[in-house]
Short mmCIF file of C-alpha atoms and ligand atoms in Angstrom, two decimals:
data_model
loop_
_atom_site.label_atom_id
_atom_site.label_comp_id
_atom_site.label_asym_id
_atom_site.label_seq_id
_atom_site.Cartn_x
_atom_site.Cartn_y
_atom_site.Cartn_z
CA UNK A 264 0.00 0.00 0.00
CA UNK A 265 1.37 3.74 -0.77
CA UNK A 266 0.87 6.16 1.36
CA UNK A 267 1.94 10.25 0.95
CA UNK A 268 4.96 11.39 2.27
CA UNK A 269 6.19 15.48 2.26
CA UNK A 270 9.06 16.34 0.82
CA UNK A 271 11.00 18.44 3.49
CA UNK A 272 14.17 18.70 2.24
CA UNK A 273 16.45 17.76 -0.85
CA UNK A 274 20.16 18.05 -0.53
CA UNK A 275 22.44 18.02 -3.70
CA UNK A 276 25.09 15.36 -3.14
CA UNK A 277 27.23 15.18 -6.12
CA UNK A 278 26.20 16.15 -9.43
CA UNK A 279 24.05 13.35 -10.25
CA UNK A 280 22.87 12.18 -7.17
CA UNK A 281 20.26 13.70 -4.70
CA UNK A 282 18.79 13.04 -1.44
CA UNK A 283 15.46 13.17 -0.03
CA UNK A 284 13.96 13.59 2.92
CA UNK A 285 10.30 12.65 3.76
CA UNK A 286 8.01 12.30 6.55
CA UNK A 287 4.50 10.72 6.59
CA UNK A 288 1.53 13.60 5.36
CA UNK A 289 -0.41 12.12 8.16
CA UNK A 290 1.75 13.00 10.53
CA UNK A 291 2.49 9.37 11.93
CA UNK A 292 5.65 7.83 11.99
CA UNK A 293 8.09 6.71 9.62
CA UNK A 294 7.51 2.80 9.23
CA UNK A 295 10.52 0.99 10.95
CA UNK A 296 12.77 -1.20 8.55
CA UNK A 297 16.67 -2.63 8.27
CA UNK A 298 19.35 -1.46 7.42
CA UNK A 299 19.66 -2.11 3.25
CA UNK A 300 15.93 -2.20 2.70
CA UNK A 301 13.75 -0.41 0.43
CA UNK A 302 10.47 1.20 -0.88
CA UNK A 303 8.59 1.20 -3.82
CA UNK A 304 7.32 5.15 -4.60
CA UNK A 305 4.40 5.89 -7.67
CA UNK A 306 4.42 8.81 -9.51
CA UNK A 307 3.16 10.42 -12.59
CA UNK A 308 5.82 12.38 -14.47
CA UNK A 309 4.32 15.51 -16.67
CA UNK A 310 4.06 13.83 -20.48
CA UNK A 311 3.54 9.94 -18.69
CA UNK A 312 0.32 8.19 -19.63
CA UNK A 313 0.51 6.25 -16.62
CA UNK A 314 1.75 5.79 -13.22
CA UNK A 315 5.26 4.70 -13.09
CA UNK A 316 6.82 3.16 -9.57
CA UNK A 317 10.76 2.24 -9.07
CA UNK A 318 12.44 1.46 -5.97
CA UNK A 319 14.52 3.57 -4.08
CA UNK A 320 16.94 2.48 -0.88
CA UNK A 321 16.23 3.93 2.34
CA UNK A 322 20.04 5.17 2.81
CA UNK A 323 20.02 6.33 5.99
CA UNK A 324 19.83 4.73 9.52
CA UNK A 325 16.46 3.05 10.61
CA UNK A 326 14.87 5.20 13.54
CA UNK A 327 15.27 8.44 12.46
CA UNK A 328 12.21 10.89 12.35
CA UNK A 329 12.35 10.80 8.27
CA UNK A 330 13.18 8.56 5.87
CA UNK A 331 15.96 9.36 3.04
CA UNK A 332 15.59 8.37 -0.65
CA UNK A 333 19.29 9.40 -2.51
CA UNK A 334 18.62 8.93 -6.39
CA UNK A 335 20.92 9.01 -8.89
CA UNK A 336 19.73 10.67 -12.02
CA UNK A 337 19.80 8.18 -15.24
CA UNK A 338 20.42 9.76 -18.02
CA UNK A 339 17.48 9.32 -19.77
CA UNK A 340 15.65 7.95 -16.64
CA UNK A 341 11.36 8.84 -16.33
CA UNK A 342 11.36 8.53 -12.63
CA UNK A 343 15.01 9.65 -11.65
CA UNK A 344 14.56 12.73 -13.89
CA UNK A 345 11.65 13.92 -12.64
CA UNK A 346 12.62 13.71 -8.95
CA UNK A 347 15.72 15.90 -9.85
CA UNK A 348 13.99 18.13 -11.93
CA UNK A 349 10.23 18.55 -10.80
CA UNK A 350 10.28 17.77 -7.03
CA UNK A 351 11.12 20.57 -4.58
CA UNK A 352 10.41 20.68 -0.75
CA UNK A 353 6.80 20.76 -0.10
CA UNK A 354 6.13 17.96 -2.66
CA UNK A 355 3.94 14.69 -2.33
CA UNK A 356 4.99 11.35 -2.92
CA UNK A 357 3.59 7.72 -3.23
CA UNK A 358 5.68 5.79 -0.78
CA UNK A 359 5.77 2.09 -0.05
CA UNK A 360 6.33 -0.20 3.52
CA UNK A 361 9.75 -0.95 3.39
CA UNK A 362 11.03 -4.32 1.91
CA UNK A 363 13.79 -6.67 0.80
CA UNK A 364 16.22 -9.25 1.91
CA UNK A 365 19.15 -7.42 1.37
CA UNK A 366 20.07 -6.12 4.56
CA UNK A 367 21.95 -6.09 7.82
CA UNK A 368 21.40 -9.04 10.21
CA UNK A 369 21.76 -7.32 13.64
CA UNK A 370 22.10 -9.82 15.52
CA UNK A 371 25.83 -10.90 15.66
CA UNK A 372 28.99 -8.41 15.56
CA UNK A 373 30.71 -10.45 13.01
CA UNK A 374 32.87 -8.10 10.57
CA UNK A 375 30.97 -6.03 7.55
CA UNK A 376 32.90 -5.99 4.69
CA UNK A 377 30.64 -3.24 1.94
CA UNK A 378 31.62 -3.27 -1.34
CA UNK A 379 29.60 -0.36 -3.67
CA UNK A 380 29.79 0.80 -7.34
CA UNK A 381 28.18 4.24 -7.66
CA UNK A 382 24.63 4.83 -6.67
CA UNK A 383 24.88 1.18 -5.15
CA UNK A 384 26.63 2.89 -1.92
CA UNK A 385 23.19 3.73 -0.49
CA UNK A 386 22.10 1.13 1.66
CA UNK A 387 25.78 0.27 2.67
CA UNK A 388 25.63 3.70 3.97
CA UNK A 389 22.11 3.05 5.74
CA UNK A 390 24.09 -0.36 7.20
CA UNK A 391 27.45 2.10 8.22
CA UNK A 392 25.03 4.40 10.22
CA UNK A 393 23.20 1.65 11.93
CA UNK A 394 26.23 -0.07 13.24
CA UNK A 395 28.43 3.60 13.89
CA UNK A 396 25.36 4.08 16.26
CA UNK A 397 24.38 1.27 17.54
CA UNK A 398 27.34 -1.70 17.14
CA UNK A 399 30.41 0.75 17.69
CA UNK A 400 32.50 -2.10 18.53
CA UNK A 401 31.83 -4.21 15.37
CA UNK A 402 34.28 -3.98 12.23
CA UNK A 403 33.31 -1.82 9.07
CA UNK A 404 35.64 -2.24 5.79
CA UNK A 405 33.48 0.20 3.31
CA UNK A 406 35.48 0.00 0.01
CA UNK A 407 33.12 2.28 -2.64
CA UNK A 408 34.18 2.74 -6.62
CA UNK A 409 32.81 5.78 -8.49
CA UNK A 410 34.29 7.67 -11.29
CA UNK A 411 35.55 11.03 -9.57
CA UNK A 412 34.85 13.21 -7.10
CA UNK A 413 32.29 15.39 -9.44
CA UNK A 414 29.16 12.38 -8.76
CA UNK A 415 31.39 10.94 -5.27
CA UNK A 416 28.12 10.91 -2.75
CA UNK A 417 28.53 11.44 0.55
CA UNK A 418 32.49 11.56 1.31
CA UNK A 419 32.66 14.11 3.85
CA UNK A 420 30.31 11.96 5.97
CA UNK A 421 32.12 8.99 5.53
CA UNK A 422 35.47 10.28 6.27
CA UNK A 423 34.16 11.90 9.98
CA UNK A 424 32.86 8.03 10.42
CA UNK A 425 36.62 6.91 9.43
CA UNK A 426 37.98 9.65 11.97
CA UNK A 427 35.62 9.34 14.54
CA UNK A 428 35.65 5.49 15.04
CA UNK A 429 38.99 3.10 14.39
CA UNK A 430 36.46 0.16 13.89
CA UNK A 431 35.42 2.18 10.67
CA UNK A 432 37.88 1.49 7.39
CA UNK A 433 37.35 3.31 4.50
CA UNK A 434 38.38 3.10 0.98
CA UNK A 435 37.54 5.13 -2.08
CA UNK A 436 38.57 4.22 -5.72
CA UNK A 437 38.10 7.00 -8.37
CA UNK A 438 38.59 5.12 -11.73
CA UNK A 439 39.36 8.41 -13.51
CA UNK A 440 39.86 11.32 -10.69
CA UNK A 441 40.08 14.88 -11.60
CA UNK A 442 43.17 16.64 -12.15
CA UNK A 443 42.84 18.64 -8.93
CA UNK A 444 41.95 15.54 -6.62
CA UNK A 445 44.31 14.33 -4.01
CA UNK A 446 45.25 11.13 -2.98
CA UNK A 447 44.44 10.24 0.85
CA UNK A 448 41.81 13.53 0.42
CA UNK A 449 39.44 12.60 -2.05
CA UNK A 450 40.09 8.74 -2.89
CA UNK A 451 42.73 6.42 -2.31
CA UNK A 452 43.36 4.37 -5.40
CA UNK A 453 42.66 4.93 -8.98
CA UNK A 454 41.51 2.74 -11.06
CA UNK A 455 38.47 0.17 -10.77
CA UNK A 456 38.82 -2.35 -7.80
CA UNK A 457 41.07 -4.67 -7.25
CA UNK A 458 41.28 -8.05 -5.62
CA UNK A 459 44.35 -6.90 -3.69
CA UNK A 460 42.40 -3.77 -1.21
CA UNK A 461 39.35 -6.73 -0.51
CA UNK A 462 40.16 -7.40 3.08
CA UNK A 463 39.61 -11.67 3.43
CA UNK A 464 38.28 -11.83 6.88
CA UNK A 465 36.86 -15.70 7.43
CA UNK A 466 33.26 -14.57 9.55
CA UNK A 467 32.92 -11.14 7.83
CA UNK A 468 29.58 -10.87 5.49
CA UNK A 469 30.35 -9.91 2.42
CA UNK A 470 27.66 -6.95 1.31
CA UNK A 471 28.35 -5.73 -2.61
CA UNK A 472 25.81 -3.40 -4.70
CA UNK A 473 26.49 -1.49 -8.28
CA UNK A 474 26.29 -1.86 -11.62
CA UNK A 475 26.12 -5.22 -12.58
CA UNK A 476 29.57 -5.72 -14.19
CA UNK A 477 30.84 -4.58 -11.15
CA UNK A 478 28.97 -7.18 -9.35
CA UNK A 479 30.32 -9.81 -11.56
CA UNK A 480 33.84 -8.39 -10.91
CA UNK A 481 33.59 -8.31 -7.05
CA UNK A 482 31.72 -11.82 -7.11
CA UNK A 483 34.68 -13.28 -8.73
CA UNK A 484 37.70 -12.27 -6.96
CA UNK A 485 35.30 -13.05 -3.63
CA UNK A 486 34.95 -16.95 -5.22
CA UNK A 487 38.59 -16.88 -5.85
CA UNK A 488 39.12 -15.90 -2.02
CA UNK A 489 36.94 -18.84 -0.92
CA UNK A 490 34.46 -17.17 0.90
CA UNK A 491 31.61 -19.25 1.43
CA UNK A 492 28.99 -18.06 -1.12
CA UNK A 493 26.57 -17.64 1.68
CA UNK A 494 28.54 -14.91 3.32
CA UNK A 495 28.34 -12.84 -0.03
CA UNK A 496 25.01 -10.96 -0.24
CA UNK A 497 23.86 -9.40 -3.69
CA UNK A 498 21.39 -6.08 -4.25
CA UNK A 499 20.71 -5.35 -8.15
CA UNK A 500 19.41 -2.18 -9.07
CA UNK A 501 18.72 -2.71 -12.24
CA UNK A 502 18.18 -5.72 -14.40
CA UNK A 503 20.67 -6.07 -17.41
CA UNK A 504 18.05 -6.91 -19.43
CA UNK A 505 16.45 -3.32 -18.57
CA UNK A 506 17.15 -1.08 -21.60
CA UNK A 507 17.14 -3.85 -24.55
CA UNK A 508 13.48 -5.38 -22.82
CA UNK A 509 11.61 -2.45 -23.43
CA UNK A 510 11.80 -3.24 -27.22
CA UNK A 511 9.11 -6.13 -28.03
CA UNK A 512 10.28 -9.54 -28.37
CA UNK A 513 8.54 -11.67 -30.29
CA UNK A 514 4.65 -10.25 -30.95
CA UNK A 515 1.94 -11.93 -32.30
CA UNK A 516 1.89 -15.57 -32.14
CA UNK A 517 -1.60 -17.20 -32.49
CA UNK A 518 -0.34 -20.89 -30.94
CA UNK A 519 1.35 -21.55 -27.78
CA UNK A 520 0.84 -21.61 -24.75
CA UNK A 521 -2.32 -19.65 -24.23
CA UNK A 522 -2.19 -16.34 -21.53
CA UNK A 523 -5.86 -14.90 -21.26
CA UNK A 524 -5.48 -11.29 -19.78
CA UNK A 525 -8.62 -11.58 -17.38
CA UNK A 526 -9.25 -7.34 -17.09
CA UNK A 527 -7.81 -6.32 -20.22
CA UNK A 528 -9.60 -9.34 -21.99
CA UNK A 529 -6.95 -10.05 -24.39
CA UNK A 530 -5.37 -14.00 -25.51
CA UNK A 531 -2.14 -13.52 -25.82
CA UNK A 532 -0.20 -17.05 -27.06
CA UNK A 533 3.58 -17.56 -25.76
CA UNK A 534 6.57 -19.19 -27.46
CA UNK A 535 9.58 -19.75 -26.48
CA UNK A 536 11.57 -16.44 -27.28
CA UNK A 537 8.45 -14.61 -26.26
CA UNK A 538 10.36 -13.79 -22.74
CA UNK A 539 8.83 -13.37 -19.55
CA UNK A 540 4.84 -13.19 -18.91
CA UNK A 541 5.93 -9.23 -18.35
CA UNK A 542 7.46 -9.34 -21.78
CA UNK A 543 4.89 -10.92 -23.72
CA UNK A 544 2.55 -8.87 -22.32
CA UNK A 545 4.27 -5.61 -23.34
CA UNK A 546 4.51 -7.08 -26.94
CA UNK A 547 1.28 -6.64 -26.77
CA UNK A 548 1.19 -2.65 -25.96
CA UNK A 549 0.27 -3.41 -22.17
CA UNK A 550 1.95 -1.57 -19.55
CA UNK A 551 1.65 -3.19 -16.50
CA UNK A 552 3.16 -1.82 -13.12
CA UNK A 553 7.16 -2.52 -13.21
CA UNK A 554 10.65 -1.34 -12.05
CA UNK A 555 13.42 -3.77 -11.35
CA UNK A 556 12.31 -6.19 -14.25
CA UNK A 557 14.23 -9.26 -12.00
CA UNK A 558 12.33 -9.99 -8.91
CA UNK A 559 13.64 -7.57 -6.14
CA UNK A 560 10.98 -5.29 -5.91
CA UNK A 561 7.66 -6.72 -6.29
CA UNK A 562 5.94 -3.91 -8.57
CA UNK A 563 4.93 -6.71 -11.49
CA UNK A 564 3.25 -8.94 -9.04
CA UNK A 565 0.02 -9.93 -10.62
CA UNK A 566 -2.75 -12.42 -9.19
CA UNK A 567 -2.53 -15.58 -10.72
CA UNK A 568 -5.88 -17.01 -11.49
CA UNK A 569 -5.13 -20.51 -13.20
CA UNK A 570 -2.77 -22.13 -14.97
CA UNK A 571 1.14 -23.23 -13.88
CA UNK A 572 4.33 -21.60 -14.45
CA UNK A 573 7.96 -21.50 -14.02
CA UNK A 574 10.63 -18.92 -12.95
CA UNK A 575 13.59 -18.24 -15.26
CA UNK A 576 15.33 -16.64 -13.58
CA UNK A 577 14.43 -17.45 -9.82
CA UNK A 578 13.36 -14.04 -8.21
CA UNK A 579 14.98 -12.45 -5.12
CA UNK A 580 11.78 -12.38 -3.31
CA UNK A 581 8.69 -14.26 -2.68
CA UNK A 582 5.16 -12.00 -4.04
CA UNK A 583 2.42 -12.43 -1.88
CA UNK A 584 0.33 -15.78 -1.34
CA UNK A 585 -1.05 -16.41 -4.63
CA UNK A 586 0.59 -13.81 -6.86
CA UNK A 587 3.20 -14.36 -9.41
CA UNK A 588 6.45 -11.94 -10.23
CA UNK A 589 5.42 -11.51 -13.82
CA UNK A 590 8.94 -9.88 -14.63
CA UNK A 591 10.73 -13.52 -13.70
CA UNK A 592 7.81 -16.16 -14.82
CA UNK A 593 6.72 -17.63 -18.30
CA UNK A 594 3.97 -20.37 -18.75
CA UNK A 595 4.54 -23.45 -18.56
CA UNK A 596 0.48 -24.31 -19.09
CA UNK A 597 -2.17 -22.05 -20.39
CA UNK A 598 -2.54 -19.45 -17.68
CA UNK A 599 -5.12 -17.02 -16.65
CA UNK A 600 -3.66 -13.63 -14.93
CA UNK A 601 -5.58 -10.84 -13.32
CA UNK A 602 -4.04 -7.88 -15.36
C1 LIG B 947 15.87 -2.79 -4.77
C2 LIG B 947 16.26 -1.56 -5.55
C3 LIG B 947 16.81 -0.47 -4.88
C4 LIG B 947 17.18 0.66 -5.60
N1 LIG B 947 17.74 1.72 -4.94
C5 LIG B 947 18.14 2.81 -5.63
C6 LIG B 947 18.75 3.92 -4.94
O1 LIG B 947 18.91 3.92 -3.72
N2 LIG B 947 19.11 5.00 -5.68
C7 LIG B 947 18.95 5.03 -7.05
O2 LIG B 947 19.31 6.05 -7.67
N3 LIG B 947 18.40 3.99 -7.71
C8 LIG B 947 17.97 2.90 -7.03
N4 LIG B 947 17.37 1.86 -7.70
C9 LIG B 947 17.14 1.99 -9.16
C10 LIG B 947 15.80 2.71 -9.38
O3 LIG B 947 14.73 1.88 -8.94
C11 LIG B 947 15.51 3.02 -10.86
O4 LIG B 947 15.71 1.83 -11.62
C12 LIG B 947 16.42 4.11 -11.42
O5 LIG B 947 16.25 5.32 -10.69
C13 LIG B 947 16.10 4.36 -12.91
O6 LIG B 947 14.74 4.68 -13.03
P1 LIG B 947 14.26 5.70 -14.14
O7 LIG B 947 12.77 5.69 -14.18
O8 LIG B 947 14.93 7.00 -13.93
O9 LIG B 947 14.83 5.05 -15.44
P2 LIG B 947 13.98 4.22 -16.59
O10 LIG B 947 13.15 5.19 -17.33
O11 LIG B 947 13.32 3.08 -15.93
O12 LIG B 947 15.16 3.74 -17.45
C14 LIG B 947 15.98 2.64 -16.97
C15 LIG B 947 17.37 2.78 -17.55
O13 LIG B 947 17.30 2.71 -18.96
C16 LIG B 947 17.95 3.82 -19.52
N5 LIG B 947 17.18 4.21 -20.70
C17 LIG B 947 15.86 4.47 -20.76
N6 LIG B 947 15.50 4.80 -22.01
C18 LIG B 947 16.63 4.78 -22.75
C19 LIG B 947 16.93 5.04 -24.10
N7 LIG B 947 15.98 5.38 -24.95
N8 LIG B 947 18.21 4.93 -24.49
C20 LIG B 947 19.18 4.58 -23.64
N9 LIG B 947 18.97 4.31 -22.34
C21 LIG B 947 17.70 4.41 -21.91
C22 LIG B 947 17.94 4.90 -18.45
O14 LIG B 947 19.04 5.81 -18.57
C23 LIG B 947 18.06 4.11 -17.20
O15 LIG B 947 19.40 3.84 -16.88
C24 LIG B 947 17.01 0.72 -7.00
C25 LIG B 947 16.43 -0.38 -7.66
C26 LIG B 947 16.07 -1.52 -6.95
C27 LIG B 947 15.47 -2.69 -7.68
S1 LIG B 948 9.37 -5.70 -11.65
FE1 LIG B 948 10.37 -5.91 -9.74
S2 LIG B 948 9.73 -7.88 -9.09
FE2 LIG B 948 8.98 -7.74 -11.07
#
């Protein structure tokens, strides 16, 4: 359910990244969540036919009196574009509960090791907060990669948590820093990561989130260290099948496997090739509710009426009793959906 949130503040972090700062219209208080979760938020950008949702990270501590969405503006993002460029303080938004798996488990002090690639820093900086606060005596290794100090979020903050606490270690790779930036000031190595600065701590969870090359990178050299893949915790963004999906994939077949639209009253027929239900369905110039395209966030979830089906890829998350992520599932009998 979405409920409206102000807009009390926005804070320019970088040049392509803003934050966010909401509290409940109704005057209640902010929901409680963990460390790395996230919400869902709906909005209508000017020139959109439709309502649009995409998840944002709740990037700072749980318990504060707000919460704080920091979005990076895509370049030719709907939703990211129109936060940057149309929402001011004193503005409304559709916000989510908070959700997801990926984030902090509270209750042991074992070692945090969080790895982030760009906008992926924010809920390793909700999970720094938490434990600077509340665990000061557990270990922090927070190892972030951007390109320079021009779209760099957040490094002043960081660097008083590096001064202020000698369980915090920080470490800040610029792949192409400005001429003017200082090493030891603004970053400490150039250049992408590397499997050398990963600190291989046995008990340590392993917390990585960026782009999804970078992902692959980190997940690599963290298999080649041995750790055991259940200490190594994943958080896409963005599906890498994002930009090419919104182009139809196969339209029109008139055998298959049959997929009766029960609201829109449509037959749609599915082949292989005709990609996920959310796919086929686009093919046919629907536009049901979406954002992460790859089972994180729950926006495609669609009643499932009749009919069997199988996930491919397996989503992150489980929809609610008797819904099915349409983003990760194709037919595997004729099926009857509530869209
Ligand atoms: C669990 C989760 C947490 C997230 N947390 C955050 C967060 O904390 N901060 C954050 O900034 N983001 C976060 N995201 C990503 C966010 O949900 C959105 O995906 C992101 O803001 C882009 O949305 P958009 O509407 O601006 O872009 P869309 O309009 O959905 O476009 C998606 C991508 O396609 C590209 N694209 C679109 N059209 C074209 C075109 N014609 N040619 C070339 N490229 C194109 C865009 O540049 C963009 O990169 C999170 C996602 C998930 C799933
Ligand atoms: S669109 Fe996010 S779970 Fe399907």
């Amino acid at each position: 359910m979405f409920k409206e949130y102000t807009v009390e503040q926005v804070v320019k972090e970088s040049r392509t990244i803003k934050s966010f700062y909401l509290s409940p219209k109704d005057g209640m208080q902010v929901p409680s969540y963990l460390a790395g979760q996230f919400v869902n938020i709906k909005v209508k950008p000017d020139g959109s036919d439709k309502e649009l949702v995409r998840s944002y990270t709740l990037s700072d501590k749980p318990g504060a009196t707000y919460l704080r969405l920091t979005v990076k503006r895509e370049e030719y993002g709907k939703v990211s574009a129109y936060l940057h460029e149309v929402i001011t303080v004193g503005g409304t938004l559709l916000v989510s509960d908070p959700m997801g798996d990926f984030h902090l488990s509270v209750n042991n002090q074992n070692p945090l090791v969080l790895i982030s690639g760009g906008v992926g820093i924010t809920p390793m900086l909700s999970m720094a907060e938490y434990v600077f606060d509340r665990q000061p005596e557990r270990q922090i290794y927070f190892i972030h990669s951007s390109l320079n100090r021009n779209v760099q979020p957040m490094l002043d903050r960081l660097q008083y948590l590096k001064t202020t606490s000698n369980n915090f270690k920080l470490v800040i790779f610029h792949s192409d820093p400005l001429e003017e930036e200082l090493v030891d000031i603004d970053y400490d190595y150039r250049g992408f990561i590397t499997q050398e600065r990963l600190p291989l701590i046995g008990n340590a969870e392993y917390m990585v989130c960026g782009p999804v090359a970078f992902m692959e990178t980190v997940f690599s050299f963290l298999s080649e260290f041995e750790i055991a893949e259940d200490k190594i915790h994943f958080e896409f963004f963005q599906s890498p099948k994002t930009v090419e999906s919104k182009q139809p994939i196969k339209q029109g077949a008139s055998n298959g496997i049959k997929v009766t639209l029960v609201k829109s009253q449509k037959t749609l027929f599915w082949q292989e090739g005709a990609g996920t239900l959310l796919e086929l369905v686009e093919s046919a110039g629907l536009q049901p509710d979406n954002s992460c395209r790859m089972g994180t966030c729950a926006t495609c979830q669609t009643k499932l009426l009749g009919g069997s089906f199988q996930y491919e890829p397996e989503p992150f998350m489980e929809p609610e009793e008797g819904n099915i992520l349409i983003c990760c599932a194709i037919p595997t009998s004729n099926v009857e959906i509530d869209l």
